[in-house]
Short mmCIF file of C-alpha atoms in Angstrom, two decimals:
data_model
loop_
_atom_site.label_atom_id
_atom_site.label_comp_id
_atom_site.label_asym_id
_atom_site.label_seq_id
_atom_site.Cartn_x
_atom_site.Cartn_y
_atom_site.Cartn_z
CA UNK O 201 -28.93 4.91 -6.22
CA UNK O 202 -25.97 2.63 -5.33
CA UNK O 203 -22.70 3.35 -7.08
CA UNK O 204 -21.75 -0.26 -7.68
CA UNK O 205 -23.24 -3.70 -8.09
CA UNK O 206 -20.60 -6.31 -7.21
CA UNK O 207 -22.38 -8.94 -9.30
CA UNK O 208 -21.72 -6.95 -12.49
CA UNK O 209 -18.43 -7.47 -14.27
CA UNK O 210 -16.81 -4.25 -15.45
CA UNK O 211 -17.93 -3.28 -18.97
CA UNK O 212 -20.38 -6.19 -18.89
CA UNK O 213 -17.76 -8.85 -19.75
CA UNK O 214 -17.96 -11.75 -17.28
CA UNK O 215 -14.77 -13.36 -16.04
CA UNK O 216 -14.25 -17.00 -16.93
CA UNK O 217 -12.67 -18.10 -13.64
CA UNK O 218 -15.93 -19.05 -11.92
CA UNK O 219 -17.52 -17.31 -8.98
CA UNK O 220 -16.55 -16.64 -5.37
CA UNK O 221 -18.43 -15.30 -2.37
CA UNK O 222 -17.62 -11.91 -0.88
CA UNK O 223 -17.27 -12.83 2.80
CA UNK O 224 -17.60 -10.63 5.88
CA UNK O 225 -14.72 -11.68 8.17
CA UNK O 226 -16.48 -10.52 11.34
CA UNK O 227 -19.40 -12.91 10.85
CA UNK O 228 -18.49 -15.30 8.03
CA UNK O 229 -21.61 -14.16 6.16
CA UNK O 230 -21.59 -13.94 2.36
CA UNK O 231 -22.23 -10.35 1.27
CA UNK O 232 -22.38 -11.00 -2.46
CA UNK O 233 -20.95 -13.18 -5.20
CA UNK O 234 -18.45 -12.02 -7.80
CA UNK O 235 -17.01 -13.46 -10.95
CA UNK O 236 -13.32 -14.25 -10.92
CA UNK O 237 -10.84 -13.64 -13.71
CA UNK O 238 -8.94 -16.56 -15.18
CA UNK O 239 -5.49 -16.17 -16.80
CA UNK O 240 -7.13 -16.09 -20.24
CA UNK O 241 -9.10 -13.02 -19.19
CA UNK O 242 -5.86 -11.13 -18.63
CA UNK O 243 -4.88 -11.41 -22.28
CA UNK O 244 -8.37 -10.38 -23.43
CA UNK O 245 -8.37 -7.36 -21.14
CA UNK O 246 -4.82 -6.40 -22.16
CA UNK O 247 -5.75 -6.37 -25.84
CA UNK O 248 -8.72 -4.10 -25.20
CA UNK O 249 -6.71 -1.85 -22.91
CA UNK O 250 -3.88 -1.48 -25.40
CA UNK O 251 -6.31 -0.42 -28.11
CA UNK O 252 -7.96 2.14 -25.85
CA UNK O 253 -4.68 3.50 -24.47
CA UNK O 254 -3.43 4.90 -27.77
CA UNK O 255 -6.39 7.27 -27.99
CA UNK O 256 -6.28 8.12 -24.28
CA UNK O 257 -2.59 9.08 -24.48
CA UNK O 258 -3.50 11.67 -27.13
CA UNK O 259 -6.43 13.04 -25.18
CA UNK O 260 -5.73 16.60 -23.97
CA UNK O 261 -4.32 16.68 -20.47
CA UNK O 262 -7.22 18.88 -19.37
CA UNK O 263 -9.69 16.12 -20.20
CA UNK O 264 -7.67 13.46 -18.42
CA UNK O 265 -7.34 15.70 -15.38
CA UNK O 266 -11.09 16.34 -15.35
CA UNK O 267 -11.82 12.62 -15.16
CA UNK O 268 -9.47 12.26 -12.20
CA UNK O 269 -11.02 15.23 -10.39
CA UNK O 270 -14.50 13.80 -10.87
CA UNK O 271 -13.30 10.48 -9.53
CA UNK O 272 -11.99 12.20 -6.40
CA UNK O 273 -15.35 13.90 -5.92
CA UNK O 274 -17.19 10.59 -6.30
CA UNK O 275 -15.17 8.92 -3.54
CA UNK O 276 -16.46 11.65 -1.25
CA UNK O 277 -20.01 11.72 -2.57
CA UNK O 278 -20.42 7.95 -2.14
CA UNK O 279 -18.52 7.72 1.14
CA UNK O 280 -21.46 6.10 2.96
CA UNK O 281 -21.80 3.21 0.53
CA UNK O 282 -18.05 2.67 0.16
CA UNK O 283 -17.49 2.87 3.92
CA UNK O 284 -19.93 0.02 4.40
CA UNK O 285 -18.00 -2.14 1.96
CA UNK O 286 -14.65 -1.31 3.57
CA UNK O 287 -15.99 -2.09 7.04
CA UNK O 288 -17.80 -5.30 6.16
CA UNK O 289 -15.51 -6.74 3.48
CA UNK O 290 -12.06 -5.80 4.85
CA UNK O 291 -12.81 -5.66 8.59
CA UNK O 292 -11.95 -1.97 8.89
CA UNK O 293 -13.31 0.14 11.71
CA UNK O 294 -15.26 3.15 10.34
CA UNK O 295 -12.43 5.58 11.11
CA UNK O 296 -9.98 3.54 9.08
CA UNK O 297 -12.49 3.34 6.23
CA UNK O 298 -12.91 7.11 6.33
CA UNK O 299 -9.13 7.51 6.15
CA UNK O 300 -8.98 5.24 3.09
CA UNK O 301 -11.67 7.22 1.33
CA UNK O 302 -9.95 10.52 2.16
CA UNK O 303 -6.64 9.28 0.78
CA UNK O 304 -8.35 7.80 -2.30
CA UNK O 305 -9.89 11.18 -3.12
CA UNK O 306 -6.57 12.94 -2.55
CA UNK O 307 -4.76 10.43 -4.76
CA UNK O 308 -7.16 11.31 -7.57
CA UNK O 309 -6.74 15.06 -7.08
CA UNK O 310 -2.95 14.76 -6.97
CA UNK O 311 -3.03 12.54 -10.06
CA UNK O 312 -5.12 15.15 -11.87
CA UNK O 313 -2.30 17.63 -11.27
CA UNK O 314 0.23 15.19 -12.77
CA UNK O 315 -1.45 15.45 -16.15
CA UNK O 316 -0.17 19.02 -16.63
CA UNK O 317 3.26 18.70 -15.02
CA UNK O 318 6.25 19.76 -17.15
CA UNK O 319 7.19 16.65 -19.06
CA UNK O 320 10.76 17.22 -20.25
CA UNK O 321 13.58 19.64 -20.92
CA UNK O 322 15.49 21.16 -23.80
CA UNK O 323 19.06 19.84 -24.05
CA UNK O 324 22.20 21.39 -25.51
CA UNK O 325 23.51 19.63 -28.60
CA UNK O 326 26.77 19.68 -30.61
CA UNK O 327 24.75 19.37 -33.81
CA UNK O 328 22.53 22.04 -35.43
CA UNK O 329 19.28 20.62 -34.13
CA UNK O 330 16.65 20.94 -31.45
CA UNK O 331 17.31 18.30 -28.78
CA UNK O 332 14.85 17.62 -25.98
CA UNK O 333 13.39 15.01 -23.68
CA UNK O 334 9.76 14.39 -22.88
CA UNK O 335 7.86 11.90 -20.79
CA UNK O 336 5.54 9.55 -22.62
CA UNK O 337 3.10 7.03 -21.13
CA UNK O 338 4.54 3.61 -20.36
CA UNK O 339 1.50 2.08 -22.08
CA UNK O 340 -0.23 -0.62 -20.06
CA UNK O 341 0.29 -0.79 -16.28
CA UNK O 342 -0.47 -3.91 -14.27
CA UNK O 343 -1.46 -3.31 -10.64
CA UNK O 344 -1.60 -6.06 -8.01
CA UNK O 345 -3.06 -4.84 -4.71
CA UNK O 346 -3.49 -6.58 -1.31
CA UNK O 347 -6.35 -6.89 1.17
CA UNK O 348 -5.22 -4.75 4.09
CA UNK O 349 -5.81 -1.23 2.76
CA UNK O 350 -7.47 -2.33 -0.48
CA UNK O 351 -8.73 1.00 -1.75
CA UNK O 352 -5.59 3.05 -1.06
CA UNK O 353 -3.19 0.41 -2.30
CA UNK O 354 -5.06 0.09 -5.61
CA UNK O 355 -5.90 3.71 -6.36
CA UNK O 356 -2.41 5.03 -5.59
CA UNK O 357 -1.20 3.25 -8.74
CA UNK O 358 -4.33 3.27 -10.88
CA UNK O 359 -5.00 7.02 -10.56
CA UNK O 360 -1.55 8.35 -11.54
CA UNK O 361 -1.17 5.73 -14.26
CA UNK O 362 -4.43 6.84 -15.88
CA UNK O 363 -3.69 10.55 -15.42
CA UNK O 364 -0.39 10.15 -17.26
CA UNK O 365 -2.02 8.54 -20.30
CA UNK O 366 -1.74 4.84 -19.49
CA UNK O 367 -4.32 2.08 -19.32
CA UNK O 368 -4.44 -0.22 -16.28
CA UNK O 369 -5.17 -3.82 -15.40
CA UNK O 370 -5.99 -4.13 -11.70
CA UNK O 371 -5.89 -7.44 -9.84
CA UNK O 372 -7.24 -6.90 -6.33
CA UNK O 373 -7.00 -9.56 -3.65
CA UNK O 374 -10.05 -11.75 -4.14
CA UNK O 375 -10.90 -11.34 -0.44
CA UNK O 376 -11.43 -7.60 -0.96
CA UNK O 377 -12.39 -7.55 -4.61
CA UNK O 378 -15.26 -5.11 -4.14
CA UNK O 379 -13.69 -2.31 -2.09
CA UNK O 380 -10.26 -2.86 -3.66
CA UNK O 381 -11.33 -3.38 -7.25
CA UNK O 382 -14.93 -3.11 -8.38
CA UNK O 383 -15.38 0.12 -6.40
CA UNK O 384 -12.63 1.72 -8.47
CA UNK O 385 -14.20 0.50 -11.69
CA UNK O 386 -17.54 1.97 -10.65
CA UNK O 387 -16.01 5.31 -9.62
CA UNK O 388 -13.95 5.78 -12.77
CA UNK O 389 -16.81 4.71 -15.02
CA UNK O 390 -19.09 7.24 -13.36
CA UNK O 391 -16.32 9.84 -13.67
CA UNK O 392 -16.32 9.45 -17.46
CA UNK O 393 -13.24 7.31 -18.04
CA UNK O 394 -13.50 5.96 -21.58
CA UNK O 395 -14.25 2.27 -22.02
CA UNK O 396 -11.39 -0.18 -22.07
CA UNK O 397 -8.86 1.80 -20.01
CA UNK O 398 -9.37 0.11 -16.64
CA UNK O 399 -9.98 -3.60 -16.21
CA UNK O 400 -10.55 -5.20 -12.80
CA UNK O 401 -9.40 -8.82 -12.66
CA UNK O 402 -10.03 -10.37 -9.23
CA UNK O 403 -8.48 -13.78 -9.01
CA UNK O 404 -5.86 -15.99 -7.47
CA UNK O 405 -2.12 -16.37 -7.85
CA UNK O 406 -2.41 -17.80 -11.35
CA UNK O 407 -4.19 -14.64 -12.52
CA UNK O 408 -1.46 -12.53 -10.95
CA UNK O 409 1.22 -14.55 -12.72
CA UNK O 410 -0.59 -14.09 -16.03
CA UNK O 411 -0.75 -10.33 -15.46
CA UNK O 412 2.99 -10.09 -14.80
CA UNK O 413 3.80 -12.28 -17.80
CA UNK O 414 1.39 -10.51 -20.20
CA UNK O 415 3.62 -9.02 -22.96
CA UNK O 416 1.49 -5.90 -23.37
CA UNK O 417 2.00 -4.96 -19.70
CA UNK O 418 5.13 -2.80 -19.53
CA UNK O 419 5.07 -1.74 -15.87
CA UNK O 420 4.02 -3.84 -12.87
CA UNK O 421 3.05 -2.17 -9.60
CA UNK O 422 2.90 -4.77 -6.83
CA UNK O 423 2.07 -4.34 -3.15
CA UNK O 424 2.25 -7.42 -0.95
CA UNK O 425 4.55 -9.77 0.88
CA UNK O 426 8.29 -9.81 0.37
CA UNK O 427 8.25 -13.46 -0.68
CA UNK O 428 5.68 -12.87 -3.42
CA UNK O 429 7.40 -9.61 -4.37
CA UNK O 430 10.63 -11.46 -5.08
CA UNK O 431 8.75 -13.77 -7.42
CA UNK O 432 7.06 -10.84 -9.17
CA UNK O 433 10.37 -9.00 -9.51
CA UNK O 434 12.12 -12.05 -10.96
CA UNK O 435 9.36 -12.66 -13.49
CA UNK O 436 9.26 -9.01 -14.52
CA UNK O 437 13.03 -8.91 -14.82
CA UNK O 438 13.07 -11.89 -17.14
CA UNK O 439 10.56 -10.07 -19.34
CA UNK O 440 12.63 -6.84 -19.18
CA UNK O 441 9.77 -4.84 -17.70
CA UNK O 442 9.80 -2.53 -14.71
CA UNK O 443 8.42 -3.72 -11.41
CA UNK O 444 7.69 -1.32 -8.57
CA UNK O 445 7.60 -3.41 -5.40
CA UNK O 446 6.17 -2.20 -2.08
CA UNK O 447 6.68 -5.13 0.26
CA UNK O 448 6.67 -6.16 3.89
CA UNK O 449 8.13 -4.52 6.93
CA UNK O 450 9.03 -5.00 10.57
CA UNK O 451 9.34 -1.37 11.55
CA UNK O 452 10.96 -0.13 14.73
CA UNK O 453 9.52 2.41 17.15
CA UNK O 454 12.44 3.75 19.20
CA UNK O 455 11.68 5.40 22.56
CA UNK O 456 14.64 7.40 23.87
CA UNK O 457 15.54 8.09 27.49
CA UNK O 458 13.97 11.56 27.50
CA UNK O 459 10.61 10.49 26.07
CA UNK O 460 7.29 11.01 27.82
CA UNK O 461 6.08 7.48 28.46
CA UNK O 462 2.35 8.18 28.16
CA UNK O 463 2.84 10.05 24.90
CA UNK O 464 5.04 7.25 23.57
CA UNK O 465 2.50 4.59 24.52
CA UNK O 466 -0.24 6.55 22.74
CA UNK O 467 1.85 6.38 19.59
CA UNK O 468 2.78 2.74 20.18
CA UNK O 469 -0.77 1.47 20.57
CA UNK O 470 -1.85 3.07 17.31
CA UNK O 471 1.30 1.96 15.50
CA UNK O 472 0.91 -1.69 16.49
CA UNK O 473 -2.84 -2.21 16.79
CA UNK O 474 -4.34 -0.01 14.03
CA UNK O 475 -6.36 -2.21 11.66
CA UNK O 476 -5.44 -5.24 13.77
CA UNK O 477 -1.77 -4.77 12.87
CA UNK O 478 -2.51 -5.63 9.24
CA UNK O 479 -0.46 -2.74 7.89
CA UNK O 480 2.97 -3.04 6.27
CA UNK O 481 4.22 -0.06 8.31
CA UNK O 482 3.01 -1.46 11.67
CA UNK O 483 5.37 -0.94 14.61
CA UNK O 484 6.60 -4.51 14.90
CA UNK O 485 9.57 -3.85 17.17
CA UNK O 486 9.37 -1.55 20.20
CA UNK O 487 12.86 -0.50 21.29
CA UNK O 488 12.67 1.30 24.62
CA UNK O 489 15.48 2.81 26.69
CA UNK O 490 16.02 0.81 29.87
CA UNK O 491 15.11 3.83 32.03
CA UNK O 492 11.62 3.92 30.45
CA UNK O 493 11.17 0.21 29.81
CA UNK O 494 9.17 -1.00 32.84
CA UNK O 495 6.78 1.95 32.82
CA UNK O 496 6.34 1.60 29.05
CA UNK O 497 5.49 -2.11 29.19
CA UNK O 498 3.01 -1.58 32.02
CA UNK O 499 1.30 1.34 30.29
CA UNK O 500 1.16 -0.35 26.88
CA UNK O 501 -0.32 -3.50 28.42
CA UNK O 502 -2.98 -1.41 30.18
CA UNK O 503 -3.77 0.38 26.92
CA UNK O 504 -4.07 -2.95 25.08
CA UNK O 505 -6.40 -4.42 27.70
CA UNK O 506 -8.68 -1.38 27.44
CA UNK O 507 -9.23 -1.67 23.69
CA UNK O 508 -12.51 -3.12 22.44
CA UNK O 509 -12.34 -5.88 19.83
CA UNK O 510 -15.35 -6.99 17.81
CA UNK O 511 -17.57 -6.52 14.76
CA UNK O 512 -16.87 -3.01 13.40
CA UNK O 513 -20.16 -2.89 11.46
CA UNK O 514 -22.45 -3.66 14.39
CA UNK O 515 -20.40 -2.50 17.39
CA UNK O 516 -18.23 0.45 18.35
CA UNK O 517 -14.79 -1.13 18.58
CA UNK O 518 -11.13 -0.24 18.27
CA UNK O 519 -10.11 -3.42 16.45
CA UNK O 520 -12.06 -5.49 13.96
CA UNK O 521 -11.39 -9.05 12.75
CA UNK O 522 -8.31 -10.40 11.05
CA UNK O 523 -8.90 -11.09 7.39
CA UNK O 524 -9.26 -14.88 7.63
CA UNK O 525 -8.56 -17.97 9.73
CA UNK O 526 -5.18 -18.62 8.13
CA UNK O 527 -3.94 -15.20 9.18
CA UNK O 528 -5.34 -15.63 12.69
CA UNK O 529 -3.62 -18.99 13.06
CA UNK O 530 -0.32 -17.57 11.85
CA UNK O 531 -0.49 -14.69 14.34
CA UNK O 532 -1.34 -16.99 17.22
CA UNK O 533 1.42 -19.43 16.30
CA UNK O 534 3.97 -16.62 16.38
CA UNK O 535 2.72 -15.46 19.79
CA UNK O 536 2.88 -18.97 21.23
CA UNK O 537 6.33 -19.58 19.75
CA UNK O 538 7.50 -16.29 21.25
CA UNK O 539 6.37 -17.17 24.77
CA UNK O 540 7.94 -20.59 24.37
CA UNK O 541 11.19 -18.85 23.45
CA UNK O 542 11.13 -16.80 26.67
CA UNK O 543 9.11 -13.66 25.94
CA UNK O 544 6.58 -12.68 28.60
CA UNK O 545 2.94 -12.31 27.60
CA UNK O 546 1.68 -9.24 29.48
CA UNK O 547 -1.51 -8.57 27.50
CA UNK O 548 -3.67 -10.35 24.93
CA UNK O 549 -2.62 -13.54 23.27
CA UNK O 550 -6.20 -14.78 22.93
CA UNK O 551 -8.85 -14.66 20.24
CA UNK O 552 -12.54 -15.25 19.58
CA UNK O 553 -13.13 -16.43 16.03
CA UNK O 554 -11.13 -13.95 13.89
CA UNK O 555 -11.03 -11.29 16.62
CA UNK O 556 -7.53 -11.28 18.10
CA UNK O 557 -6.85 -9.35 21.28
CA UNK O 558 -4.12 -6.67 21.10
CA UNK O 559 -1.04 -8.38 22.46
CA UNK O 560 2.06 -7.13 24.27
CA UNK O 561 5.19 -9.28 24.63
CA UNK O 562 7.91 -8.13 27.03
CA UNK O 563 11.53 -9.25 27.08
CA UNK O 564 11.77 -9.70 23.31
CA UNK O 565 15.13 -10.48 21.74
CA UNK O 566 16.53 -11.84 18.48
CA UNK O 567 15.12 -15.30 19.30
CA UNK O 568 11.56 -14.04 19.71
CA UNK O 569 9.68 -15.03 16.51
CA UNK O 570 7.13 -12.21 16.82
CA UNK O 571 10.02 -9.73 17.09
CA UNK O 572 12.19 -11.19 14.32
CA UNK O 573 9.40 -11.71 11.77
CA UNK O 574 6.64 -9.60 10.27
CA UNK O 575 3.51 -10.67 12.17
CA UNK O 576 0.74 -8.76 10.35
CA UNK O 577 -1.37 -8.92 13.48
CA UNK O 578 -1.95 -6.83 16.64
CA UNK O 579 1.24 -7.83 18.43
CA UNK O 580 3.74 -5.47 20.10
CA UNK O 581 7.07 -7.07 21.11
CA UNK O 582 9.08 -4.80 23.46
CA UNK O 583 12.86 -4.83 23.92
CA UNK O 584 15.14 -2.58 25.96
CA UNK O 585 18.40 -0.87 25.01
CA UNK O 586 21.05 1.09 26.89
CA UNK O 587 22.81 3.39 24.42
CA UNK O 588 22.05 5.24 21.21
CA UNK O 589 24.56 3.05 19.40
CA UNK O 590 22.71 -0.04 20.57
CA UNK O 591 19.37 1.48 19.55
CA UNK O 592 20.71 2.30 16.09
CA UNK O 593 22.10 -1.21 15.66
CA UNK O 594 18.87 -2.89 16.79
CA UNK O 595 16.67 -0.71 14.61
CA UNK O 596 18.89 -1.29 11.58
CA UNK O 597 19.07 -5.05 12.11
CA UNK O 598 16.94 -7.41 10.10
CA UNK O 599 16.06 -7.59 6.43
CA UNK O 600 13.43 -4.83 6.23
CA UNK O 601 13.62 -1.06 5.83
CA UNK O 602 10.17 0.43 5.44
CA UNK O 603 9.28 2.84 8.25
CA UNK O 604 10.77 4.16 11.48
CA UNK O 605 9.44 6.09 14.45
CA UNK O 606 11.56 7.85 17.07
CA UNK O 607 10.15 9.41 20.25
CA UNK O 608 12.27 12.05 21.97
CA UNK O 609 12.14 15.57 23.35
CA UNK O 610 15.36 16.34 21.46
CA UNK O 611 14.34 16.41 17.79
CA UNK O 612 17.90 17.04 16.60
CA UNK O 613 19.02 13.86 18.35
CA UNK O 614 16.09 12.03 16.80
CA UNK O 615 17.01 13.18 13.30
CA UNK O 616 20.63 12.20 13.87
CA UNK O 617 19.56 8.72 14.97
CA UNK O 618 17.25 8.35 11.96
CA UNK O 619 20.17 9.07 9.63
CA UNK O 620 21.91 5.97 11.00
CA UNK O 621 19.05 3.59 10.20
CA UNK O 622 18.26 2.40 6.63
CA UNK O 623 14.58 3.13 6.01
CA UNK O 624 12.29 4.50 3.34
CA UNK O 625 10.24 6.55 5.83
CA UNK O 626 11.23 8.20 9.11
CA UNK O 627 8.96 9.96 11.62
CA UNK O 628 10.23 11.91 14.62
CA UNK O 629 7.73 12.00 17.49
CA UNK O 630 5.23 9.93 15.60
CA UNK O 631 4.53 6.23 15.11
CA UNK O 632 5.36 4.26 11.98
CA UNK O 633 2.00 4.19 10.14
CA UNK O 634 1.14 7.06 7.80
CA UNK O 635 0.35 7.87 4.19
CA UNK O 636 -0.24 11.07 2.21
CA UNK O 637 -0.89 11.35 -1.50
CA UNK O 638 1.74 14.09 -1.89
CA UNK O 639 4.56 12.11 -0.25
CA UNK O 640 6.82 9.53 -1.87
CA UNK O 641 6.21 6.10 -0.38
CA UNK O 642 8.34 2.97 -0.35
CA UNK O 643 10.95 0.99 1.52
CA UNK O 644 14.46 -0.30 1.01
CA UNK O 645 16.06 -3.74 1.22
CA UNK O 646 13.41 -6.46 1.76
CA UNK O 647 10.72 -3.79 2.04
CA UNK O 648 10.84 -2.96 -1.66
CA UNK O 649 12.45 -1.03 -4.45
CA UNK O 650 12.27 2.43 -2.89
CA UNK O 651 9.88 5.37 -3.07
CA UNK O 652 7.95 4.60 -6.26
CA UNK O 653 4.53 5.98 -5.32
CA UNK O 654 3.26 9.43 -4.39
CA UNK O 655 3.90 12.95 -5.61
CA UNK O 656 6.44 13.39 -8.38
CA UNK O 657 7.70 9.82 -7.86
CA UNK O 658 4.70 8.78 -9.96
CA UNK O 659 6.27 10.43 -13.01
CA UNK O 660 9.18 8.02 -12.86
CA UNK O 661 6.89 5.10 -12.06
CA UNK O 662 4.44 5.39 -14.93
CA UNK O 663 6.19 7.15 -17.82
CA UNK O 664 9.19 6.62 -20.07
CA UNK O 665 11.70 9.36 -20.80
CA UNK O 666 12.16 9.79 -24.56
CA UNK O 667 14.95 11.72 -26.29
CA UNK O 668 13.89 13.52 -29.48
CA UNK O 669 15.87 15.62 -31.97
CA UNK O 670 14.63 17.80 -34.83
CA UNK O 671 16.66 19.21 -37.78
CA UNK O 672 15.42 21.65 -40.38
CA UNK O 673 17.19 19.64 -43.10
CA UNK O 674 18.29 15.99 -43.32
CA UNK O 675 21.70 15.39 -41.80
CA UNK O 676 24.68 14.47 -43.96
CA UNK O 677 27.13 11.67 -43.08
CA UNK O 678 30.46 10.46 -44.56
CA UNK O 679 28.85 7.41 -46.15
#
C-alpha cells in the first residue's frame, strides 16, 4: 500500500490557494496535482499547531523519541516509493535519492536522541535558593525548504524541532512539494505523531512571507538563496524572532602542487556536477596550482565529456535535468557571459531541454561571471595560482563562506591553509559536498548565520534557555 497520496491535504484540510501540477522536469509530464496553501492557511495551521504543541511539550521524552525512531524506520521501509518521487519530481539520480533517504532516516534517529539529552545545569547562587537552567521548547517552528535536496533540507529542521517538543509549519518549494513536504507528513503521521503538530504548506513567496510574519512562529529555519535569506532575516528581526539561515555558496576546491591530478579530478567532478550542480556546497571555484593546471583542465574536461546526461527515471545517467527552464536559462547565460569575458570553454556548454551538459571553463578570473557568482548548475570554472598565499587569498575572496575542499599529500599543510580561509565547513582531501546528521552544518558571511543544524547545534536552534530559582520560603525585601 502506498505511503502517501499527493492529492490529499495533510489532516484532510484542503489548502485555499488553488491547485498546481507536480511536474517531472525530465519530461514535462504532470505526475499529480496538489493543493497549495494561501497566506490565510498559515494562520489557521499556526493556531492548530500552537494548541497541539502545549500537550506535546509535556509528553514524556521517551514517547517523543519513539515517534522519531519510527519515522526513521519508515523512510527506510518505503525507500522504493520515496525514491521514485525524488527521482521524478526533483530530477535526482537514484544514488542521490538513496543518499537523501539515508540522511533523512539518520536525522530522525539523531533527533530521537535529542529528546533525552541533558537540558540544563545547576548554578551557584548568592541567595539561599536552588538556581538552575533548563531548555524548553521554542514553541512553533517555521521551516522553509528549497527544491534541490528537498527531503534532507526539510527533515533536518522538522525532526529535531519535533523531538524537542515543538510543533512545525513546513513550507516546501512548490516544485518539490511531494518529496519535500507531503512525504514528511505521511511518514510522521504513520509514525504516530499526534494531530496538529506538523503542517505542510506548499505555496509561493506570499505563503513564505506569511509564515515568517505569523506571530505564533517563534523560530524560522530557512534554506535558500542569499537574496531571499536577507529578506527573511530582516522580517524575522523586525518581529524579534530567531532566524536560522542556510544560504548560498561559491565554494573553492584548492588543488596544491603535490596533489595527484587524477585523484583531484575525481573529487572535482563529483563536487561540481553532483545533482547537476544544484547543491549549495557545489565546488564553484577550482583553484589549481600552476604546476598541475594544464593536466587538471584536460582531465576534468575528459571526465565531463564522459558523463551521461538524461532522464534519471528511465535511463542510467550521471546527471539528470535542471529543475526548470528558468534555471537552465540562467546557467546558460552565465556560461555564455563567461566565454564572452575571456574564459575558454573546454567541455559542455550545451543543453537539450533541461538537460545541461557538465561544463568546464578554463582561464577563469575575477571577471568570469560563472566564477564570481553562484551558478547552481553543472559548471566548473578553473583558475591557477602560484603560491599558498595567493591560494588563500583567492579562496577567501568573495562574499560566501560555506564549504572548502583542499587536495594535498601534506595534510598538515592542508589544515594550515584551511585555517586561513573563512568557511563553515572544511574538508582535507575531499570535495566540498557532504552532509551527516551528527555534524553541525552552516556557513558564514553571505552563506548564512553559522552552524545551526546537526548534532547538538539543534539544541540551540530549537529551544530556549530558561533560568529558574526555587526557595523554600518567600524571600524578604527592604520594601
